[in-house]
CSV table of C-alpha atoms in Angstrom, one decimal:
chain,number,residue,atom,x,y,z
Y,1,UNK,CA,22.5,-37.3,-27.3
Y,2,UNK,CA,25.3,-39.1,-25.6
Y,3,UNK,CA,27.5,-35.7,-25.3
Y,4,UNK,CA,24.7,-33.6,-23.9
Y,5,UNK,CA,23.8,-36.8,-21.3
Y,6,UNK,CA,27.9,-36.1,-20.3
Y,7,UNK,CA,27.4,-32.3,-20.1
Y,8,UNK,CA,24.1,-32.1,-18.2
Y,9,UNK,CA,24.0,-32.7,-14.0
Y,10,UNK,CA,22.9,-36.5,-13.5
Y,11,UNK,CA,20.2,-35.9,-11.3
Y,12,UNK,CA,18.5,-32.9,-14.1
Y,13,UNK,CA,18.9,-35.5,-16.9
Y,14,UNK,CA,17.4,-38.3,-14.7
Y,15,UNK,CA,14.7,-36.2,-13.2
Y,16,UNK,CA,11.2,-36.6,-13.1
Y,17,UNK,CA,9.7,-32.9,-13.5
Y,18,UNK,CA,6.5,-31.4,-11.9
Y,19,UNK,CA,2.9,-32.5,-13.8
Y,20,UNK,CA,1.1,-29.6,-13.8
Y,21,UNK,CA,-2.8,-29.5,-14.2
Y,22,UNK,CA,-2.5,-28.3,-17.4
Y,23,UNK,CA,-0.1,-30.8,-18.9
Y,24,UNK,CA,-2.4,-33.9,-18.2
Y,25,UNK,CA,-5.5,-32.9,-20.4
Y,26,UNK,CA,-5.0,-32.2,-23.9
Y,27,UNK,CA,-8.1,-31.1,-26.0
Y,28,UNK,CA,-11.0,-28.7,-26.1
Y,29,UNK,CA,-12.3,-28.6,-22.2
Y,30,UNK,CA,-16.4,-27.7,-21.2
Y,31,UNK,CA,-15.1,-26.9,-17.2
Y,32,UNK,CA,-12.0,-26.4,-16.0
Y,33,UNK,CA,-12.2,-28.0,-12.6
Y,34,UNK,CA,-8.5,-29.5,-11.9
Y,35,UNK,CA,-6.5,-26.8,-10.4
Y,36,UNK,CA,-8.2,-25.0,-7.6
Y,37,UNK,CA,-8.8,-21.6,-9.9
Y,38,UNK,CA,-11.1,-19.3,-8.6
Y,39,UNK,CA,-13.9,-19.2,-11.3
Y,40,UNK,CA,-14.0,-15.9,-11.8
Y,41,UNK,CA,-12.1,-13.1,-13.1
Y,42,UNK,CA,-11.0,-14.5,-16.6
Y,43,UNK,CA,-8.9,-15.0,-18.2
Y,44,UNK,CA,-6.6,-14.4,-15.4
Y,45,UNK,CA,-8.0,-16.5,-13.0
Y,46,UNK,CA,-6.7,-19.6,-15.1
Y,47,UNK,CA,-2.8,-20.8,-15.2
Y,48,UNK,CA,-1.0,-19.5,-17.9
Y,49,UNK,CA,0.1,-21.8,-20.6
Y,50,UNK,CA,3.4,-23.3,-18.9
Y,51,UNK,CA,5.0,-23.3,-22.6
Y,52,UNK,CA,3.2,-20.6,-24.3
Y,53,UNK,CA,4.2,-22.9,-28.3
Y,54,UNK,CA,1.5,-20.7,-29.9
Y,55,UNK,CA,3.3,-17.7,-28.9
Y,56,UNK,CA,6.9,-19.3,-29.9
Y,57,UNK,CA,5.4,-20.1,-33.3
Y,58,UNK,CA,4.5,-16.7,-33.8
Y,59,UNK,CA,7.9,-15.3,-32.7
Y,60,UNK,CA,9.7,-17.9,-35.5
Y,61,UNK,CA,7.0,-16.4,-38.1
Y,62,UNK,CA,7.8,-12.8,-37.7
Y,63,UNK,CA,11.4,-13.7,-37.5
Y,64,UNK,CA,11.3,-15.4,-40.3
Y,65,UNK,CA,13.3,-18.1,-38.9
Y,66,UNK,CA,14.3,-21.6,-41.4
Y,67,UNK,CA,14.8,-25.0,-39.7
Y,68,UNK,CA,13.3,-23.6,-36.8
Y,69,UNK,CA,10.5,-24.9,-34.1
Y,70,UNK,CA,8.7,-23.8,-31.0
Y,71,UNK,CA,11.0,-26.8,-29.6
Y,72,UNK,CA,13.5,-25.0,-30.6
Y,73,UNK,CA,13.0,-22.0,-28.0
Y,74,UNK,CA,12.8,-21.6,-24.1
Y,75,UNK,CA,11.1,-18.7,-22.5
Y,76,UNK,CA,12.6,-16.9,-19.2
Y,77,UNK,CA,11.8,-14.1,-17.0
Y,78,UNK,CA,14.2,-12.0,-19.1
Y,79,UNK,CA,17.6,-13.4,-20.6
Y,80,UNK,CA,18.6,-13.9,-16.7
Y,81,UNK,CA,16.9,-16.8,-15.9
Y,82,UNK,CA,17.6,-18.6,-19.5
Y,83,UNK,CA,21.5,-17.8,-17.8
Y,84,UNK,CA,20.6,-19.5,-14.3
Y,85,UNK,CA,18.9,-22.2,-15.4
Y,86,UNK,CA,21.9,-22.9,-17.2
Y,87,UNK,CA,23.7,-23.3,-14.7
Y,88,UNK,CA,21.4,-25.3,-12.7
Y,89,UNK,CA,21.2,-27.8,-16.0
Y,90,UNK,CA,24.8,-28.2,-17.0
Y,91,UNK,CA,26.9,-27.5,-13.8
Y,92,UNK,CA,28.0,-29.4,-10.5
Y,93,UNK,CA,28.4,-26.8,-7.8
Y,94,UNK,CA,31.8,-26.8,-6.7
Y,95,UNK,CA,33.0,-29.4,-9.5
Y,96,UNK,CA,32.2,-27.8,-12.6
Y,97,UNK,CA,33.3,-24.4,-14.0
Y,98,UNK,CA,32.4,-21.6,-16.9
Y,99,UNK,CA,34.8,-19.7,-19.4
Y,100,UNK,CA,33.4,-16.5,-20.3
Y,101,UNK,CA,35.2,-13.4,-22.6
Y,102,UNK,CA,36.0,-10.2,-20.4
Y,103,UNK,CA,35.0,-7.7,-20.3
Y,104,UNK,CA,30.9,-8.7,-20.8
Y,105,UNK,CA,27.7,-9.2,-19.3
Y,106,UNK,CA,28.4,-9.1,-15.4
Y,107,UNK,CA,25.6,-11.2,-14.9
Y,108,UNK,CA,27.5,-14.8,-16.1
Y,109,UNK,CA,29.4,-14.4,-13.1
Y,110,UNK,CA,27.1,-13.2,-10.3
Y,111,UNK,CA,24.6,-16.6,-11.4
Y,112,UNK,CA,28.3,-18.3,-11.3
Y,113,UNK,CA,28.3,-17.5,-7.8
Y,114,UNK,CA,24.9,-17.7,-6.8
Y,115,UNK,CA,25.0,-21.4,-8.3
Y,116,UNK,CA,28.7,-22.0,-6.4
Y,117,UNK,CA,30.1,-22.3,-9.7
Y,118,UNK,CA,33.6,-21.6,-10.5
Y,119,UNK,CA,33.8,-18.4,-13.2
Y,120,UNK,CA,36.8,-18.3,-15.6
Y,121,UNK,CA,37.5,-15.2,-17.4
Y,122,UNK,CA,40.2,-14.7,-20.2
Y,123,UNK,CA,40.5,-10.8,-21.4
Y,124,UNK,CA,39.6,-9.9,-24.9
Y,125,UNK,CA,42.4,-8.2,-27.1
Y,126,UNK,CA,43.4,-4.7,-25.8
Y,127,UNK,CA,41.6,-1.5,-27.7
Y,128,UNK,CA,40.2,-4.2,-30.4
Y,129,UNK,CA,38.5,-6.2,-27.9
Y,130,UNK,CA,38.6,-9.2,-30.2
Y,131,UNK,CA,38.4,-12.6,-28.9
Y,132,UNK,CA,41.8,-14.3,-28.0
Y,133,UNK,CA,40.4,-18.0,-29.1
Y,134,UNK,CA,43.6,-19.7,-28.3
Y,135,UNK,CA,43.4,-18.4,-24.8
Y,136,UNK,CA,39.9,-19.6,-24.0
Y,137,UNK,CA,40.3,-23.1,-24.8
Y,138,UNK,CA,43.1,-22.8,-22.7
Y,139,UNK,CA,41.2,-21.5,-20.0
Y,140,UNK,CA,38.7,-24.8,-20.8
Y,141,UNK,CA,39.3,-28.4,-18.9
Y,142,UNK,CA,37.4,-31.3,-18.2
Y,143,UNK,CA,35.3,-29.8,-16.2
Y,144,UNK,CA,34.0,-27.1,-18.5
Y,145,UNK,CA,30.0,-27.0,-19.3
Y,146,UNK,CA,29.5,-23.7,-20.1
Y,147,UNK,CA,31.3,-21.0,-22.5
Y,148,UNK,CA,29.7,-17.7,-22.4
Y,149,UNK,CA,30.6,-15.7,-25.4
Y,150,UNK,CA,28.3,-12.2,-25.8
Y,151,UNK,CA,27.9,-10.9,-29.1
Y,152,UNK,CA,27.4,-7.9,-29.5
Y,153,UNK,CA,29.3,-7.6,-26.5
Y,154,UNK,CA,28.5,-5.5,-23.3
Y,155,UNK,CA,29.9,-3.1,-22.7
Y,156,UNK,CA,32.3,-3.3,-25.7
Y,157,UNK,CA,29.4,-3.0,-28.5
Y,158,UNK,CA,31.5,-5.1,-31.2
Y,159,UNK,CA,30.7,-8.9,-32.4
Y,160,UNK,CA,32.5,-11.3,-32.6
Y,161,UNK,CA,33.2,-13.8,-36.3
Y,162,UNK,CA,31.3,-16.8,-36.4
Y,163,UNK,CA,34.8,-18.8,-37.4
Y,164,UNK,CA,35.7,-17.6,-34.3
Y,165,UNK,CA,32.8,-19.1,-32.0
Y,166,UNK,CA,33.0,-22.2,-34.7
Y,167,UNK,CA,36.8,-23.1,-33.3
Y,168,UNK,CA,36.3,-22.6,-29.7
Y,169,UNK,CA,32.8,-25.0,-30.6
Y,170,UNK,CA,34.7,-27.6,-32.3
Y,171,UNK,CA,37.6,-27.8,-30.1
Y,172,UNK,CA,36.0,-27.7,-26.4
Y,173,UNK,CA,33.2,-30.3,-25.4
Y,174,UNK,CA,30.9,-27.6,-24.1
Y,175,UNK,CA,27.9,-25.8,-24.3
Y,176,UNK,CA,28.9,-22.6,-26.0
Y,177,UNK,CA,26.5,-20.0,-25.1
Y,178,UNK,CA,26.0,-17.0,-27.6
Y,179,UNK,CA,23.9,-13.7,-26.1
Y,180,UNK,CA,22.8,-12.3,-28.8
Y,181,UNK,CA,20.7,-9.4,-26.4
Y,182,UNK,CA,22.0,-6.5,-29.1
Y,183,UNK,CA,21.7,-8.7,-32.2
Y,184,UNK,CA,19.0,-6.2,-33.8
Y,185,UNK,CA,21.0,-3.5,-33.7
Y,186,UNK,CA,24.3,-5.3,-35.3
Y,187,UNK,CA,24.8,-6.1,-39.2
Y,188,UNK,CA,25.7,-9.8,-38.6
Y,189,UNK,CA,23.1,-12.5,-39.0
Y,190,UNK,CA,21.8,-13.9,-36.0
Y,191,UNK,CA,23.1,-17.3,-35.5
Y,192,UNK,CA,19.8,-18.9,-34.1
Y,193,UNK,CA,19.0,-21.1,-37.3
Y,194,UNK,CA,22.5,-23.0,-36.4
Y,195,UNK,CA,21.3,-24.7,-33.4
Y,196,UNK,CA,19.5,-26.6,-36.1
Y,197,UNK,CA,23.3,-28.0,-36.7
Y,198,UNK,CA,24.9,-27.3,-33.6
Y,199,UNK,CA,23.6,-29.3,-30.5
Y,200,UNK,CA,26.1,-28.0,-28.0
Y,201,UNK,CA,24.8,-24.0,-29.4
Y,202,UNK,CA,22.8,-22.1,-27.1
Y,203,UNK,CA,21.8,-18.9,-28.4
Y,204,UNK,CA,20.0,-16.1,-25.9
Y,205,UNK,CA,17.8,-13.0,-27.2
Y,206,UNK,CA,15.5,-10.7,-25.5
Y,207,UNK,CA,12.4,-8.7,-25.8
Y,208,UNK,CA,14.0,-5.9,-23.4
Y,209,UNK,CA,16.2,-4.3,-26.4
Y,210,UNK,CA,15.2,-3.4,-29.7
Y,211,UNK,CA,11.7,-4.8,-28.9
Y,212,UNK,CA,11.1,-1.9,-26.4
Y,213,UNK,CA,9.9,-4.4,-23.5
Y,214,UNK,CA,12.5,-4.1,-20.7
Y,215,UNK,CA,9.9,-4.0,-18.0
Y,216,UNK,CA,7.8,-7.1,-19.2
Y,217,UNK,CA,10.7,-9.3,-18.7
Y,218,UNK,CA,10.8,-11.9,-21.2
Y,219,UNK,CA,14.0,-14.0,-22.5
Y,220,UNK,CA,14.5,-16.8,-25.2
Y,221,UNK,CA,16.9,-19.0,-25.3
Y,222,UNK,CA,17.2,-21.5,-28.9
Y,223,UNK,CA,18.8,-24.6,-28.6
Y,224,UNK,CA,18.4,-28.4,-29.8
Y,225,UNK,CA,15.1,-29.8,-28.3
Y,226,UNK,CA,16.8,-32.2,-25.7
Y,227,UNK,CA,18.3,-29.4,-24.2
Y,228,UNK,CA,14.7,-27.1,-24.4
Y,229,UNK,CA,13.5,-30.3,-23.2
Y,230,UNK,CA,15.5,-30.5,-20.0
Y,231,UNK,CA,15.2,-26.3,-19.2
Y,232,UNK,CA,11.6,-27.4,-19.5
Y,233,UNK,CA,11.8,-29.6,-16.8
Y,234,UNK,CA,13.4,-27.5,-14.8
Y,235,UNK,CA,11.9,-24.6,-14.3
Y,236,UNK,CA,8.8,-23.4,-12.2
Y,237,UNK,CA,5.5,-24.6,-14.3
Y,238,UNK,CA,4.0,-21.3,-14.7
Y,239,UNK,CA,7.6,-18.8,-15.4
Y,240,UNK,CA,5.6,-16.5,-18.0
Y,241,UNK,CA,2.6,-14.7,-17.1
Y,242,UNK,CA,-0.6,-14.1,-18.9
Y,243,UNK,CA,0.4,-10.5,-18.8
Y,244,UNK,CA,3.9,-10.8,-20.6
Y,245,UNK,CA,2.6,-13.0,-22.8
Y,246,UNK,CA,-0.1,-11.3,-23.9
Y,247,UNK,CA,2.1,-7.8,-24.2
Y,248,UNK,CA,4.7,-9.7,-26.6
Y,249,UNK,CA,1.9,-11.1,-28.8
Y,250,UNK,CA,0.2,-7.8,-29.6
Y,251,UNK,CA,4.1,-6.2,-29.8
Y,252,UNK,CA,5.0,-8.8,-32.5
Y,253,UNK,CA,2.5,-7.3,-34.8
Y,254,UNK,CA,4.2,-3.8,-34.8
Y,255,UNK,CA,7.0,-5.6,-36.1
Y,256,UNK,CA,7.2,-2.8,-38.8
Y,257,UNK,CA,7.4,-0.4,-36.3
Y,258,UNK,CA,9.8,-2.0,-34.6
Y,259,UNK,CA,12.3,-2.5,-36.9
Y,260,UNK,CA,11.6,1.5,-38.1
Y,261,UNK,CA,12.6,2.6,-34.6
Y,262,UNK,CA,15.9,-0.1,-34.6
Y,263,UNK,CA,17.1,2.4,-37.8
Y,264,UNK,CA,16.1,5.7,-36.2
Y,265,UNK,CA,18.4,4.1,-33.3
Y,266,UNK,CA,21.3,3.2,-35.7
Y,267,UNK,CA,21.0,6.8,-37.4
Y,268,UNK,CA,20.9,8.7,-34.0
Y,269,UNK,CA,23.9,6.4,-33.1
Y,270,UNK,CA,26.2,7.2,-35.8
Y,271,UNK,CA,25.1,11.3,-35.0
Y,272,UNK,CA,26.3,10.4,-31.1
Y,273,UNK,CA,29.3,8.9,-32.5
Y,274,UNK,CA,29.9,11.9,-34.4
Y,275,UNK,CA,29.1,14.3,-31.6
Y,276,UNK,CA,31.3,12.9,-29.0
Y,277,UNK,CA,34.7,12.2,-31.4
Y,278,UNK,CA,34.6,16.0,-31.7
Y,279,UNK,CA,34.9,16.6,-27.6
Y,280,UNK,CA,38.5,17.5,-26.2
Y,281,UNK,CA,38.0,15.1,-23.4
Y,282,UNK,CA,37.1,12.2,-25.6
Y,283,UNK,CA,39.7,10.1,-26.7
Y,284,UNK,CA,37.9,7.3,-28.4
Y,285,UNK,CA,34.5,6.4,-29.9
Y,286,UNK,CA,34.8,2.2,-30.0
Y,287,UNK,CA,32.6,1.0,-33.3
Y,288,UNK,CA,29.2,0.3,-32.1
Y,289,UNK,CA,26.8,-3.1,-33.4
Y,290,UNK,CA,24.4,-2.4,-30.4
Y,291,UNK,CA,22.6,0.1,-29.2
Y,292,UNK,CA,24.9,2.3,-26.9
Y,293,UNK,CA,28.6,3.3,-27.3
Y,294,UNK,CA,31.4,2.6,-25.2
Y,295,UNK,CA,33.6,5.7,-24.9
Y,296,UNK,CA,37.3,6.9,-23.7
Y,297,UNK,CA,37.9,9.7,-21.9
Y,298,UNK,CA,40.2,11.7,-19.9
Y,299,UNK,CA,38.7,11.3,-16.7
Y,300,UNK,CA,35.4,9.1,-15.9
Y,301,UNK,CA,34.4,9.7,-12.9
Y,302,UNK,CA,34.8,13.0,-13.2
Y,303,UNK,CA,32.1,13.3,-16.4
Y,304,UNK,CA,30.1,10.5,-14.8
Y,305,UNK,CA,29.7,12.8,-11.5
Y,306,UNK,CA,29.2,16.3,-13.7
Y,307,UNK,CA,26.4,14.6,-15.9
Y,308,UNK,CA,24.8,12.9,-12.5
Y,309,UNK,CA,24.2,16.2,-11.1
Y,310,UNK,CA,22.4,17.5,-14.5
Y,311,UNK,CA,19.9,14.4,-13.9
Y,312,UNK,CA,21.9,12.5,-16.7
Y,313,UNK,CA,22.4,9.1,-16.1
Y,314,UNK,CA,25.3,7.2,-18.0
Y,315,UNK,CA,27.1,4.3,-16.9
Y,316,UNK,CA,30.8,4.4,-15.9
Y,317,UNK,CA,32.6,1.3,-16.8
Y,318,UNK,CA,36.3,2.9,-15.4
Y,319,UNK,CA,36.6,-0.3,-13.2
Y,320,UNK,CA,35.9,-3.1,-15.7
Y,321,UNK,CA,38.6,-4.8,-17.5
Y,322,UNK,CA,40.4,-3.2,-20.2
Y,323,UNK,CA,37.8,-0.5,-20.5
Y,324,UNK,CA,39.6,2.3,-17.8
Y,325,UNK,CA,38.0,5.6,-18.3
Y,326,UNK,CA,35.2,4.3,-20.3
Y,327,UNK,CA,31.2,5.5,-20.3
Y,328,UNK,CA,29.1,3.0,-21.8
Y,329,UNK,CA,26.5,5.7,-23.1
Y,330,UNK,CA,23.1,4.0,-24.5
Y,331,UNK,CA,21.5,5.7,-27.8
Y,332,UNK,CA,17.9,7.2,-26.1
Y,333,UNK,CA,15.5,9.3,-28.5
Y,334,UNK,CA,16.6,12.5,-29.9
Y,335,UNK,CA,15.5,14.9,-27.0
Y,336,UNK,CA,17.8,12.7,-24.8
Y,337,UNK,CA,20.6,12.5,-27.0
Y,338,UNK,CA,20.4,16.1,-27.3
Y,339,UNK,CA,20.2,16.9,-23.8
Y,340,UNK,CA,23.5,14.7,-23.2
Y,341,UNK,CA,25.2,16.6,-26.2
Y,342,UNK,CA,24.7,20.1,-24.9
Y,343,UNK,CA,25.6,19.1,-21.1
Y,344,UNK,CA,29.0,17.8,-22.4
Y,345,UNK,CA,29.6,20.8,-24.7
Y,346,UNK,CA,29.1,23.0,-21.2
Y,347,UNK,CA,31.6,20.5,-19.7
Y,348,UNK,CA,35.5,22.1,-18.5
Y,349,UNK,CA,38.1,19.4,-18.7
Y,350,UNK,CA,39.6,19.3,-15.5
C-alpha cells in the first residue's frame, strides 16, 4: 500500500471521486427516479452500469482465470484509455517520466505527450528485438512511474520472457505495464493471474483482436484492487456503454468460435510466412506470436506504394526504429491473404 501511495499523483490518491446516481442505491428498485432519465425507451434510457462487475465476472469465467476478481479488472474505451488513465493516476506532468521498449505501440508516447509527460525509449536488440534489461533500468530514475513493456510486441510480433519483465519488476520501483493486445495469438501464458502477486503489475488486453470487436471499443486492464480502485475514481462514471457491453456479453458465449477462428489465423499465418520467404524482394520473415508479420524487404515504400494502388492496404513501418524497410502485414481471411499473395507475385523488383 505504502509503494503504490508513493507511485500514484497526491491529489488522485487523496481524491474524492464523482457519486453517481447509481452508486448510492444498492438493491432491487420499484422506480428509478434519481437521475433525470427520460422514462422511456428502455433499456437505454437508463445509465449504464458505471462498473459493469457482472460482465467482469463473466469475462474471468470464460477465461478461466485463478486468483482472479472483477476487482481485479478495469474497463476502457479500448486499451487507449486504460494507457491515459495511466498516466493521469501515476504521473506528475513535467516531473515524472515513462520508460518504454522501442520499437512498440506508438500510442505510449502520443498519451506521454498529451499528459506532458516525459517519454524514455531504450531500443530493443537489433534483428532479435529482445529486450536489453540492463539498459532499461538504466533508462529508470526516481522519477519513473511507468514502464511500458508490449508483449507480443507491435510491430515486432515476438514476446518477451517473463524472467525478463521479473528483473526489470524487481529492480525498478514502478508500475510495469504489460500490453498483452496479441496475447491470444502467442504460445506464452498470459501473465494476468500474477497481479494476484505483483502489486506494481499492470497487465492490458483487448476485445479489438482475437475477439473480432475493434469497432466496439472495449479495453481491460488487471491489476491489484487499490490500483482498479483508484482508475475507478478517475474516470468518467458512465466510460462503457450499454451497447458495448451488451455486444461483449453475447460475444463471450462464442467463445468456441472464437478461439476456432484464433487457429485458422495461426494456420493462415504460418502459409503467409511461407509465401512471402519465397519472394526475391523479401529478405526476412521475423517469427510471429501475434496476428500480423513484420517483414524485410528491399525497398518499402516502393511495395507499400505498388500494393496501395491495387486497393491493398499494409502498413509501412520503414521509419520506425530498427525496423528500416519493414511492412508490418496483418493475417486477414483467406480471400485477403490471397489477394495480397498474387499482387506481390505480379510485383518487379525495382
Amino acid at each position: 500500500m505504502d509503494i503504490l501511495r508513493n507511485l500514484v499523483r497526491k491529489n488522485i490518491w487523496n481524491l474524492k471521486p464523482y457519486s453517481c446516481a447509481r452508486d448510492e442505491f444498492k438493491g432491487e428498485a420499484r422506480a428509478f427516479l434519481d437521475a433525470n432519465e427520460s422514462a422511456y425507451n428502455a433499456p437505454y434510457n437508463r445509465y449504464p452500469d458505471p462498473l459493469n462487475l457482472a460482465l467482469k465476472e463473466k469475462i474471468i469465467s470464460v477465461a478461466g482465470y485463478h486468483n482472479i476478481e472483477a476487482s481485479n479488472l478495469f474497463f476502457g474505451v479500448g486499451s487507449d484509455e486504460c494507457i491515459d488513465i495511466l498516466y493521469r493516476v501515476l504521473c506528475n506532468p513535467g516531473i515524472d517520466n515513462a520508460v518504454a521498449i522501442s520499437p512498440s505501440y506508438g500510442m505510449y508516447g502520443v498519451c506521454a505527450d498529451v499528459n506532458d509527460i516525459e517519454y524514455r525509449t531504450v531500443p530493443l536488440t537489433p534483428d532479435t528485438f529482445a529486450i536489453d534489461t540492463d539498459a532499461v533500468i538504466a533508462a529508470c530514475d526516481e522519477h519513473t512511474k511507468i514502464i511500458w513493456i508490449c508483449s507480443p510486441n507491435n510491430p515486432t510480433g515476438n514476446s518477451f520472457d517473463f524472467s525478463d519483465i521479473r528483473r526489470i519488476y524487481d529492480t525498478v520501483n514502478a508500475i510495469v505495464v504489460v500490453d498483452e493486445a496479441y496475447i491470444h495469438f502467442s504460445v506464452r501464458e498470459s501473465l494476468v493471474e500474477k497481479v494476484s502477486e505483483m502489486e506494481r503489475l499492470v497487465v492490458l488486453q483487448t476485445m479489438s483482436k482475437a475477439w473480432g470487436c475493434a469497432a466496439v471499443r472495449l479495453g481491460i486492464a488487471f491489476a491489484c484492487r487499490t490500483l482498479i480502485d483508484i482508475f475507478n475514481k478517475v474516470k468518467y462514471p458512465y466510460n462503457i456503454n450499454l451497447l458495448t457491453s451488451e455486444y461483449v456479453n453475447n460475444r463471450l458465449d462464442e467463445f468456441a468460435q472464437i478461439k476456432a477462428q484464433v487457429n485458422l489465423t495461426l494456420q493462415l499465418r504460418q502459409k503467409m510466412a511461407d509465401s512471402l520467404s519465397v519472394l526475391n524482394f523479401v529478405d526476412i520473415v521475423y517469427p510471429s506470436d501475434a496476428n500480423f508479420l513484420l517483414v524485410k524487404v528491399t525497398n518499402a515504400n516502393a511495395i507499400y506504394s505498388y500494393l496501395c494502388d491495387r486497393g491493398i492496404v499494409v502498413r509501412n513501418r520503414n521509419n520506425v526504429v530498427l525496423c528500416g524497410n519493414c511492412l508490418r502485414i496483418t493475417i486477414g481471411s483467406y480471400e485477403e491473404n490471397a489477394i495480397l499473395i498474387a499482387a506481390l507475385n505480379d510485383y518487379t523488383d525495382k
